[in-house]
Amino acid sequence: MGVFGRFWLADAISMFGTYITTVAVQVIAVVALSASATEVGVLNAARWLPYLLFGLIAGVIVDRCRRRPMMIGTDLGRAVLLAVIPLLAAFDQLSFPVLVAVVFGVGALSLFGDAAFQSFLPRIVDRERLSWANVRIEQTAAVAQTTGPLLGSGLIKVLGAPMAVLADAVSYAVSGLLVATLRVEETKPDPAERHILTELREGLRWVYRHRMLAPLAVSSHARFLFTAMASTAFVPFAVHTVGPTGLGFAYAAAGVGTVAGGAVSLRLHRRLGLAKTIVLGRLLAAGGFLLLLTGDWAVYGGQLLLGLGLGFEGPHDVTYRQRVTPDRLQGRCNATIRSFNWGMITIGAPLGGLIGDLVSLHAAMIVGSTGMAIAALALLATPFRTAH
């Protein structure tokens, strides 16, 4: 198996575990700890708050270090943290604040690990094949999204939600060991004296003064904000509508849609162009949240449509910024955009929970999906509409 093959396998294994935990942690919160919609929003925000707090610094650090050791360390660190959940649950010591703290810690390690991951890929794949590699990774993530929640639902039913989280801990440990087997020549960046604020400004200028990257980044930030609002309301809505097991099947339906969307995304990109492909994908994702409000079984159809949209547009914005960004700025570019993207969840998730508690879960999903659609269409009014 080649370098990319092992790199892909490590990511795939950890991805399967992550989707198991996606279901298990939310079931723990809603069922075992009786969390409200607002508390689910707080839990979701905790996962992404490190991106908002430390994201820009993470980009500087990733550009200063070799990326393979960072991926290994963050994988093993996440394995240890996630193992805390079943351990505390076994002694009846798991509480909602502790769950939030563990999720925050996993998010902090994921921040550095993800920035290193996206910045490492251009080192092992030719730039001409980056689209192909990102589509393969996206399709694998979709398969994991399809089967991971189903596996998670089965583990929850047989072993309980806390023990299902242990599967994710094991997956991160295996991923870290696989990355350790990669033999890639990776020289340490120039040790010349640097100033962290200067490097931060350089990364921010690259993204937000770039004629094409800037509108793509801002549009993505808005999409994440409104998606978080709708997604937070979706969790208690689905649990109460189709049950915890149904939530797993709903996430699986989204995975099926993402696989289908990824299968035709390159062909769609060649026919429509970059901007229209991304906009179409985001409009379909927004429509998915509206569709699931039309009836109980529509929960699955809505998630299927959501996944289809993600599969259409997912690989292309990542590939675009990887191809236009020089290697020395890869860490800062990826971390800057991801930090504000995921940071928007820390605002949108609690806001969606509040709307869900104070008005209705339906209202939160309608507001979120409407915002997603507006943010998508606005991208066509920017210079990015001509991007290649």
Short mmCIF file of C-alpha atoms in Angstrom, two decimals:
data_model
loop_
_atom_site.label_atom_id
_atom_site.label_comp_id
_atom_site.label_asym_id
_atom_site.label_seq_id
_atom_site.Cartn_x
_atom_site.Cartn_y
_atom_site.Cartn_z
CA MET A 1 0.00 0.00 0.00
CA GLY A 2 1.41 3.39 -1.02
CA VAL A 3 1.80 6.51 1.09
CA PHE A 4 -1.55 7.99 0.08
CA GLY A 5 -3.23 4.61 0.63
CA ARG A 6 -2.06 4.41 4.25
CA PHE A 7 -2.81 8.09 4.79
CA TRP A 8 -6.32 7.56 3.43
CA LEU A 9 -6.82 4.40 5.52
CA ALA A 10 -5.78 6.16 8.74
CA ASP A 11 -8.26 8.94 8.06
CA ALA A 12 -11.02 6.48 7.13
CA ILE A 13 -10.64 4.47 10.34
CA SER A 14 -10.79 7.54 12.58
CA MET A 15 -13.69 8.89 10.52
CA PHE A 16 -15.81 5.79 11.18
CA GLY A 17 -15.20 6.18 14.91
CA THR A 18 -16.06 9.87 14.79
CA TYR A 19 -19.51 9.21 13.33
CA ILE A 20 -20.17 6.59 15.99
CA THR A 21 -19.40 9.22 18.61
CA THR A 22 -21.53 11.82 16.81
CA VAL A 23 -24.57 9.71 17.62
CA ALA A 24 -23.40 8.38 20.98
CA VAL A 25 -22.47 11.70 22.60
CA GLN A 26 -25.74 13.32 21.59
CA VAL A 27 -27.74 10.33 22.84
CA ILE A 28 -25.83 10.51 26.15
CA ALA A 29 -26.73 14.20 26.42
CA VAL A 30 -30.41 13.94 25.45
CA VAL A 31 -31.34 10.56 26.94
CA ALA A 32 -28.95 9.84 29.82
CA LEU A 33 -28.35 13.43 30.99
CA SER A 34 -31.76 14.89 29.96
CA ALA A 35 -30.20 17.81 28.08
CA SER A 36 -32.47 20.51 26.61
CA ALA A 37 -32.14 21.87 23.06
CA THR A 38 -30.11 24.78 24.47
CA GLU A 39 -27.76 22.39 26.25
CA VAL A 40 -27.35 20.36 23.04
CA GLY A 41 -26.37 23.66 21.41
CA VAL A 42 -23.79 24.28 24.15
CA LEU A 43 -22.40 20.76 23.66
CA ASN A 44 -22.11 21.27 19.90
CA ALA A 45 -20.48 24.64 20.44
CA ALA A 46 -17.91 23.13 22.83
CA ARG A 47 -16.67 20.85 20.04
CA TRP A 48 -15.89 23.82 17.81
CA LEU A 49 -15.06 26.59 20.29
CA PRO A 50 -11.29 25.80 20.13
CA TYR A 51 -11.37 26.70 16.43
CA LEU A 52 -12.58 30.17 17.30
CA LEU A 53 -10.23 30.63 20.26
CA PHE A 54 -7.01 29.08 18.97
CA GLY A 55 -7.51 28.57 15.25
CA LEU A 56 -5.24 31.33 13.97
CA ILE A 57 -2.45 30.34 16.37
CA ALA A 58 -2.84 26.73 15.26
CA GLY A 59 -2.17 27.73 11.65
CA VAL A 60 1.09 29.43 12.64
CA ILE A 61 2.19 26.43 14.70
CA VAL A 62 1.39 23.96 11.90
CA ASP A 63 3.46 26.02 9.46
CA ARG A 64 6.35 26.01 11.95
CA CYS A 65 6.38 22.23 12.55
CA ARG A 66 6.57 18.96 10.71
CA ARG A 67 3.01 17.86 10.11
CA ARG A 68 3.26 14.08 10.44
CA PRO A 69 4.32 14.11 14.14
CA MET A 70 1.50 16.55 14.87
CA MET A 71 -1.07 14.23 13.29
CA ILE A 72 0.26 11.29 15.33
CA GLY A 73 0.18 13.23 18.61
CA THR A 74 -3.31 14.62 18.13
CA ASP A 75 -4.70 11.20 17.16
CA LEU A 76 -3.31 9.55 20.29
CA GLY A 77 -4.41 12.47 22.47
CA ARG A 78 -7.99 12.19 21.23
CA ALA A 79 -7.95 8.45 21.94
CA VAL A 80 -7.04 9.11 25.58
CA LEU A 81 -9.63 11.85 26.07
CA LEU A 82 -12.52 9.89 24.57
CA ALA A 83 -11.70 6.90 26.77
CA VAL A 84 -12.54 9.12 29.77
CA ILE A 85 -16.28 9.03 28.88
CA PRO A 86 -16.88 5.27 29.28
CA LEU A 87 -14.53 5.21 32.28
CA LEU A 88 -16.51 7.86 34.17
CA ALA A 89 -19.84 6.37 33.05
CA ALA A 90 -18.79 3.01 34.49
CA PHE A 91 -18.46 4.64 37.93
CA ASP A 92 -21.60 6.79 37.48
CA GLN A 93 -19.52 9.97 37.54
CA LEU A 94 -20.34 11.30 34.09
CA SER A 95 -22.11 14.66 34.13
CA PHE A 96 -23.06 17.20 31.49
CA PRO A 97 -20.22 19.66 32.41
CA VAL A 98 -17.68 16.82 32.23
CA LEU A 99 -19.08 15.73 28.85
CA VAL A 100 -18.74 19.30 27.58
CA ALA A 101 -15.14 19.50 28.89
CA VAL A 102 -14.12 16.27 27.14
CA VAL A 103 -15.76 17.38 23.90
CA PHE A 104 -13.91 20.72 24.15
CA GLY A 105 -10.58 18.91 24.61
CA VAL A 106 -11.22 16.64 21.63
CA GLY A 107 -12.10 19.73 19.59
CA ALA A 108 -8.83 21.44 20.54
CA LEU A 109 -6.77 18.43 19.44
CA SER A 110 -8.85 18.10 16.26
CA LEU A 111 -8.08 21.73 15.43
CA PHE A 112 -4.34 21.02 15.20
CA GLY A 113 -4.80 17.56 13.70
CA ASP A 114 -7.14 18.74 10.95
CA ALA A 115 -4.93 21.70 10.01
CA ALA A 116 -1.93 19.37 9.76
CA PHE A 117 -3.98 16.82 7.77
CA GLN A 118 -5.13 19.25 5.09
CA SER A 119 -1.69 20.85 4.87
CA PHE A 120 0.05 17.46 4.59
CA LEU A 121 -2.03 16.16 1.67
CA PRO A 122 -0.38 18.41 -0.99
CA ARG A 123 2.98 16.94 0.08
CA ILE A 124 2.01 13.38 -0.88
CA VAL A 125 -0.30 14.05 -3.86
CA ASP A 126 0.55 15.97 -7.03
CA ARG A 127 -1.41 19.22 -7.34
CA GLU A 128 -3.02 17.93 -10.55
CA ARG A 129 -4.49 15.02 -8.56
CA LEU A 130 -5.65 16.98 -5.52
CA SER A 131 -9.25 17.08 -6.76
CA TRP A 132 -9.20 13.31 -7.19
CA ALA A 133 -7.68 12.78 -3.73
CA ASN A 134 -10.13 15.13 -2.01
CA VAL A 135 -13.10 13.49 -3.74
CA ARG A 136 -11.88 10.06 -2.56
CA ILE A 137 -11.47 11.34 1.00
CA GLU A 138 -14.91 12.98 0.84
CA GLN A 139 -16.51 9.78 -0.46
CA THR A 140 -14.86 7.77 2.30
CA ALA A 141 -16.16 10.24 4.85
CA ALA A 142 -19.61 9.78 3.33
CA VAL A 143 -19.39 5.99 3.62
CA ALA A 144 -18.33 6.46 7.24
CA GLN A 145 -21.25 8.84 7.72
CA THR A 146 -23.55 6.20 6.27
CA THR A 147 -22.40 3.17 8.23
CA GLY A 148 -20.85 4.82 11.30
CA PRO A 149 -24.16 6.03 12.77
CA LEU A 150 -25.78 2.66 12.06
CA LEU A 151 -22.91 0.88 13.77
CA GLY A 152 -23.11 3.44 16.55
CA SER A 153 -26.84 2.86 16.97
CA GLY A 154 -26.22 -0.89 17.20
CA LEU A 155 -23.45 -0.44 19.76
CA ILE A 156 -25.65 1.93 21.77
CA LYS A 157 -28.45 -0.61 21.81
CA VAL A 158 -26.19 -3.52 22.81
CA LEU A 159 -23.50 -1.89 24.96
CA GLY A 160 -24.86 1.57 25.78
CA ALA A 161 -23.77 4.98 24.46
CA PRO A 162 -20.68 5.45 26.70
CA MET A 163 -19.14 2.19 25.50
CA ALA A 164 -19.85 3.15 21.89
CA VAL A 165 -17.58 6.16 22.40
CA LEU A 166 -14.79 3.73 23.25
CA ALA A 167 -14.86 2.55 19.63
CA ASP A 168 -13.91 6.06 18.54
CA ALA A 169 -11.05 6.12 21.06
CA VAL A 170 -9.70 2.90 19.56
CA SER A 171 -10.08 4.26 16.01
CA TYR A 172 -7.95 7.30 16.82
CA ALA A 173 -5.26 5.10 18.36
CA VAL A 174 -5.14 2.92 15.24
CA SER A 175 -5.08 6.02 13.01
CA GLY A 176 -2.13 7.46 14.91
CA LEU A 177 -0.17 4.22 14.58
CA LEU A 178 -0.86 4.08 10.82
CA VAL A 179 0.31 7.66 10.30
CA ALA A 180 3.47 6.74 12.21
CA THR A 181 4.26 4.18 9.47
CA LEU A 182 4.28 6.83 6.72
CA ARG A 183 7.75 7.38 5.34
CA VAL A 184 7.62 10.86 3.87
CA GLU A 185 10.57 13.21 3.68
CA GLU A 186 9.41 16.27 5.57
CA THR A 187 12.03 18.85 6.39
CA LYS A 188 11.54 21.08 9.39
CA PRO A 189 10.55 24.62 8.29
CA ASP A 190 13.19 27.33 8.26
CA PRO A 191 14.17 28.03 11.89
CA ALA A 192 14.76 31.72 11.19
CA GLU A 193 13.41 34.11 13.81
CA ARG A 194 9.71 34.77 13.45
CA HIS A 195 7.09 36.95 15.09
CA ILE A 196 3.77 35.28 15.73
CA LEU A 197 1.67 38.40 15.07
CA THR A 198 3.44 38.97 11.76
CA GLU A 199 2.69 35.40 10.72
CA LEU A 200 -0.93 35.73 11.81
CA ARG A 201 -1.36 38.87 9.75
CA GLU A 202 0.27 37.22 6.75
CA GLY A 203 -2.19 34.33 6.88
CA LEU A 204 -5.20 36.62 7.34
CA ARG A 205 -4.07 38.88 4.49
CA TRP A 206 -3.65 35.91 2.18
CA VAL A 207 -7.20 34.71 2.76
CA TYR A 208 -9.17 37.94 3.12
CA ARG A 209 -7.34 40.05 0.51
CA HIS A 210 -7.34 37.31 -2.09
CA ARG A 211 -9.82 38.20 -4.82
CA MET A 212 -11.27 34.66 -4.96
CA LEU A 213 -10.53 33.16 -1.55
CA ALA A 214 -12.08 36.07 0.37
CA PRO A 215 -15.68 35.72 -0.93
CA LEU A 216 -15.47 31.92 -0.74
CA ALA A 217 -14.30 32.12 2.88
CA VAL A 218 -16.96 34.63 3.96
CA SER A 219 -19.71 32.65 2.24
CA SER A 220 -18.51 29.49 3.98
CA HIS A 221 -18.52 31.23 7.37
CA ALA A 222 -22.16 32.23 6.86
CA ARG A 223 -23.09 28.73 5.73
CA PHE A 224 -21.59 27.19 8.86
CA LEU A 225 -23.40 29.69 11.08
CA PHE A 226 -26.84 28.88 9.68
CA THR A 227 -26.16 25.15 9.28
CA ALA A 228 -25.28 24.99 12.98
CA MET A 229 -28.61 26.59 13.88
CA ALA A 230 -30.57 24.06 11.84
CA SER A 231 -28.45 21.06 12.84
CA THR A 232 -28.75 21.78 16.56
CA ALA A 233 -32.54 21.86 16.36
CA PHE A 234 -32.49 18.72 14.21
CA VAL A 235 -31.02 16.51 16.97
CA PRO A 236 -33.86 16.77 19.55
CA PHE A 237 -36.38 16.98 16.69
CA ALA A 238 -35.15 13.64 15.27
CA VAL A 239 -34.77 11.95 18.67
CA HIS A 240 -38.36 12.82 19.59
CA THR A 241 -39.70 12.07 16.09
CA VAL A 242 -37.95 8.82 15.13
CA GLY A 243 -36.05 7.91 18.32
CA PRO A 244 -32.30 7.52 19.05
CA THR A 245 -31.99 4.61 16.60
CA GLY A 246 -33.81 6.65 13.97
CA LEU A 247 -31.28 9.46 14.47
CA GLY A 248 -28.55 7.02 13.49
CA PHE A 249 -30.49 6.00 10.36
CA ALA A 250 -31.05 9.68 9.51
CA TYR A 251 -27.32 10.38 9.68
CA ALA A 252 -26.79 7.26 7.56
CA ALA A 253 -29.19 8.63 4.95
CA ALA A 254 -27.09 11.79 4.80
CA GLY A 255 -24.05 9.60 4.21
CA VAL A 256 -25.76 7.81 1.33
CA GLY A 257 -26.54 11.20 -0.21
CA THR A 258 -22.93 12.34 0.20
CA VAL A 259 -21.62 9.19 -1.51
CA ALA A 260 -24.03 9.74 -4.41
CA GLY A 261 -23.15 13.43 -4.65
CA GLY A 262 -19.43 12.73 -4.53
CA ALA A 263 -19.75 10.15 -7.30
CA VAL A 264 -20.93 12.80 -9.77
CA SER A 265 -19.27 15.90 -8.31
CA LEU A 266 -16.32 15.98 -10.73
CA ARG A 267 -18.65 15.52 -13.72
CA LEU A 268 -20.94 18.24 -12.37
CA HIS A 269 -17.95 20.52 -11.85
CA ARG A 270 -16.88 20.08 -15.47
CA ARG A 271 -20.38 20.90 -16.70
CA LEU A 272 -21.34 23.80 -14.40
CA GLY A 273 -18.02 25.23 -13.29
CA LEU A 274 -16.64 25.66 -9.79
CA ALA A 275 -18.91 28.40 -8.41
CA LYS A 276 -22.21 26.97 -9.66
CA THR A 277 -21.33 23.50 -8.38
CA ILE A 278 -20.66 24.84 -4.89
CA VAL A 279 -23.80 27.00 -4.90
CA LEU A 280 -25.99 24.14 -6.13
CA GLY A 281 -24.66 21.87 -3.41
CA ARG A 282 -25.35 24.42 -0.69
CA LEU A 283 -28.88 25.09 -1.95
CA LEU A 284 -29.66 21.38 -1.86
CA ALA A 285 -28.31 21.16 1.71
CA ALA A 286 -30.58 24.03 2.73
CA GLY A 287 -33.55 22.33 1.08
CA GLY A 288 -32.84 19.18 3.06
CA PHE A 289 -33.70 20.87 6.36
CA LEU A 290 -36.97 22.17 4.94
CA LEU A 291 -37.92 18.77 3.52
CA LEU A 292 -37.52 16.94 6.84
CA LEU A 293 -40.16 19.19 8.41
CA THR A 294 -42.90 17.81 6.17
CA GLY A 295 -43.42 14.51 8.03
CA ASP A 296 -41.89 11.82 10.20
CA TRP A 297 -40.39 9.79 7.36
CA ALA A 298 -39.20 13.00 5.69
CA VAL A 299 -36.46 13.10 8.35
CA TYR A 300 -34.62 10.52 6.26
CA GLY A 301 -35.36 12.17 2.90
CA GLY A 302 -34.25 15.54 4.22
CA GLN A 303 -30.94 14.13 5.45
CA LEU A 304 -30.47 12.33 2.12
CA LEU A 305 -30.89 15.64 0.26
CA LEU A 306 -28.57 17.39 2.72
CA GLY A 307 -25.89 14.77 2.09
CA LEU A 308 -26.33 15.01 -1.67
CA GLY A 309 -25.63 18.73 -1.49
CA LEU A 310 -22.56 18.22 0.67
CA GLY A 311 -21.27 15.60 -1.77
CA PHE A 312 -21.68 17.99 -4.71
CA GLU A 313 -19.70 20.87 -3.25
CA GLY A 314 -17.58 19.40 -0.47
CA PRO A 315 -14.28 18.52 -2.21
CA HIS A 316 -14.07 21.54 -4.47
CA ASP A 317 -13.65 24.46 -2.08
CA VAL A 318 -10.92 22.53 -0.20
CA THR A 319 -9.13 21.66 -3.46
CA TYR A 320 -9.33 25.24 -4.68
CA ARG A 321 -7.63 26.74 -1.65
CA GLN A 322 -5.00 23.97 -1.58
CA ARG A 323 -4.11 24.64 -5.21
CA VAL A 324 -3.89 28.43 -5.03
CA THR A 325 -2.03 28.60 -1.69
CA PRO A 326 1.77 28.22 -1.48
CA ASP A 327 3.07 25.46 0.78
CA ARG A 328 4.52 27.83 3.39
CA LEU A 329 1.01 29.28 3.94
CA GLN A 330 -1.00 26.04 3.76
CA GLY A 331 -1.32 25.68 7.54
CA ARG A 332 -2.39 29.27 8.09
CA CYS A 333 -4.79 29.33 5.13
CA ASN A 334 -6.51 26.08 6.14
CA ALA A 335 -6.58 26.96 9.84
CA THR A 336 -7.86 30.50 9.20
CA ILE A 337 -10.80 29.40 7.08
CA ARG A 338 -11.59 26.36 9.22
CA SER A 339 -11.28 28.38 12.43
CA PHE A 340 -13.91 30.89 11.41
CA ASN A 341 -16.04 28.18 9.78
CA TRP A 342 -16.15 25.98 12.87
CA GLY A 343 -16.10 29.04 15.12
CA MET A 344 -19.43 30.06 13.62
CA ILE A 345 -20.86 26.87 15.12
CA THR A 346 -20.14 28.24 18.60
CA ILE A 347 -22.55 31.06 17.75
CA GLY A 348 -25.07 29.25 15.57
CA ALA A 349 -25.49 26.11 17.72
CA PRO A 350 -26.55 27.87 20.95
CA LEU A 351 -28.65 30.34 18.93
CA GLY A 352 -30.44 27.48 17.19
CA GLY A 353 -31.02 25.82 20.55
CA LEU A 354 -32.46 29.00 22.03
CA ILE A 355 -34.82 29.50 19.09
CA GLY A 356 -35.81 25.85 19.43
CA ASP A 357 -36.59 26.22 23.15
CA LEU A 358 -38.19 29.68 23.02
CA VAL A 359 -40.08 29.42 19.70
CA SER A 360 -39.98 25.94 18.17
CA LEU A 361 -37.58 23.45 16.65
CA HIS A 362 -39.33 24.01 13.32
CA ALA A 363 -38.61 27.74 13.48
CA ALA A 364 -34.92 27.16 14.18
CA MET A 365 -34.56 24.89 11.15
CA ILE A 366 -36.47 27.29 8.90
CA VAL A 367 -34.28 30.25 9.93
CA GLY A 368 -31.15 28.15 9.48
CA SER A 369 -32.05 26.79 6.05
CA THR A 370 -33.12 30.22 4.77
CA GLY A 371 -29.81 31.72 5.86
CA MET A 372 -27.92 28.86 4.16
CA ALA A 373 -29.72 29.55 0.87
CA ILE A 374 -29.07 33.30 0.97
CA ALA A 375 -25.38 32.79 1.75
CA ALA A 376 -25.07 30.38 -1.19
CA LEU A 377 -26.74 32.65 -3.74
CA ALA A 378 -24.72 35.67 -2.58
CA LEU A 379 -21.54 33.89 -3.73
CA LEU A 380 -22.67 34.32 -7.36
CA ALA A 381 -22.59 38.11 -6.90
CA THR A 382 -18.85 38.07 -6.09
CA PRO A 383 -15.72 37.65 -8.28
CA PHE A 384 -15.64 33.98 -7.24
CA ARG A 385 -18.32 33.27 -9.82
CA THR A 386 -15.52 33.21 -12.44
CA ALA A 387 -13.11 31.03 -10.41
CA HIS A 388 -11.56 27.98 -12.08
#
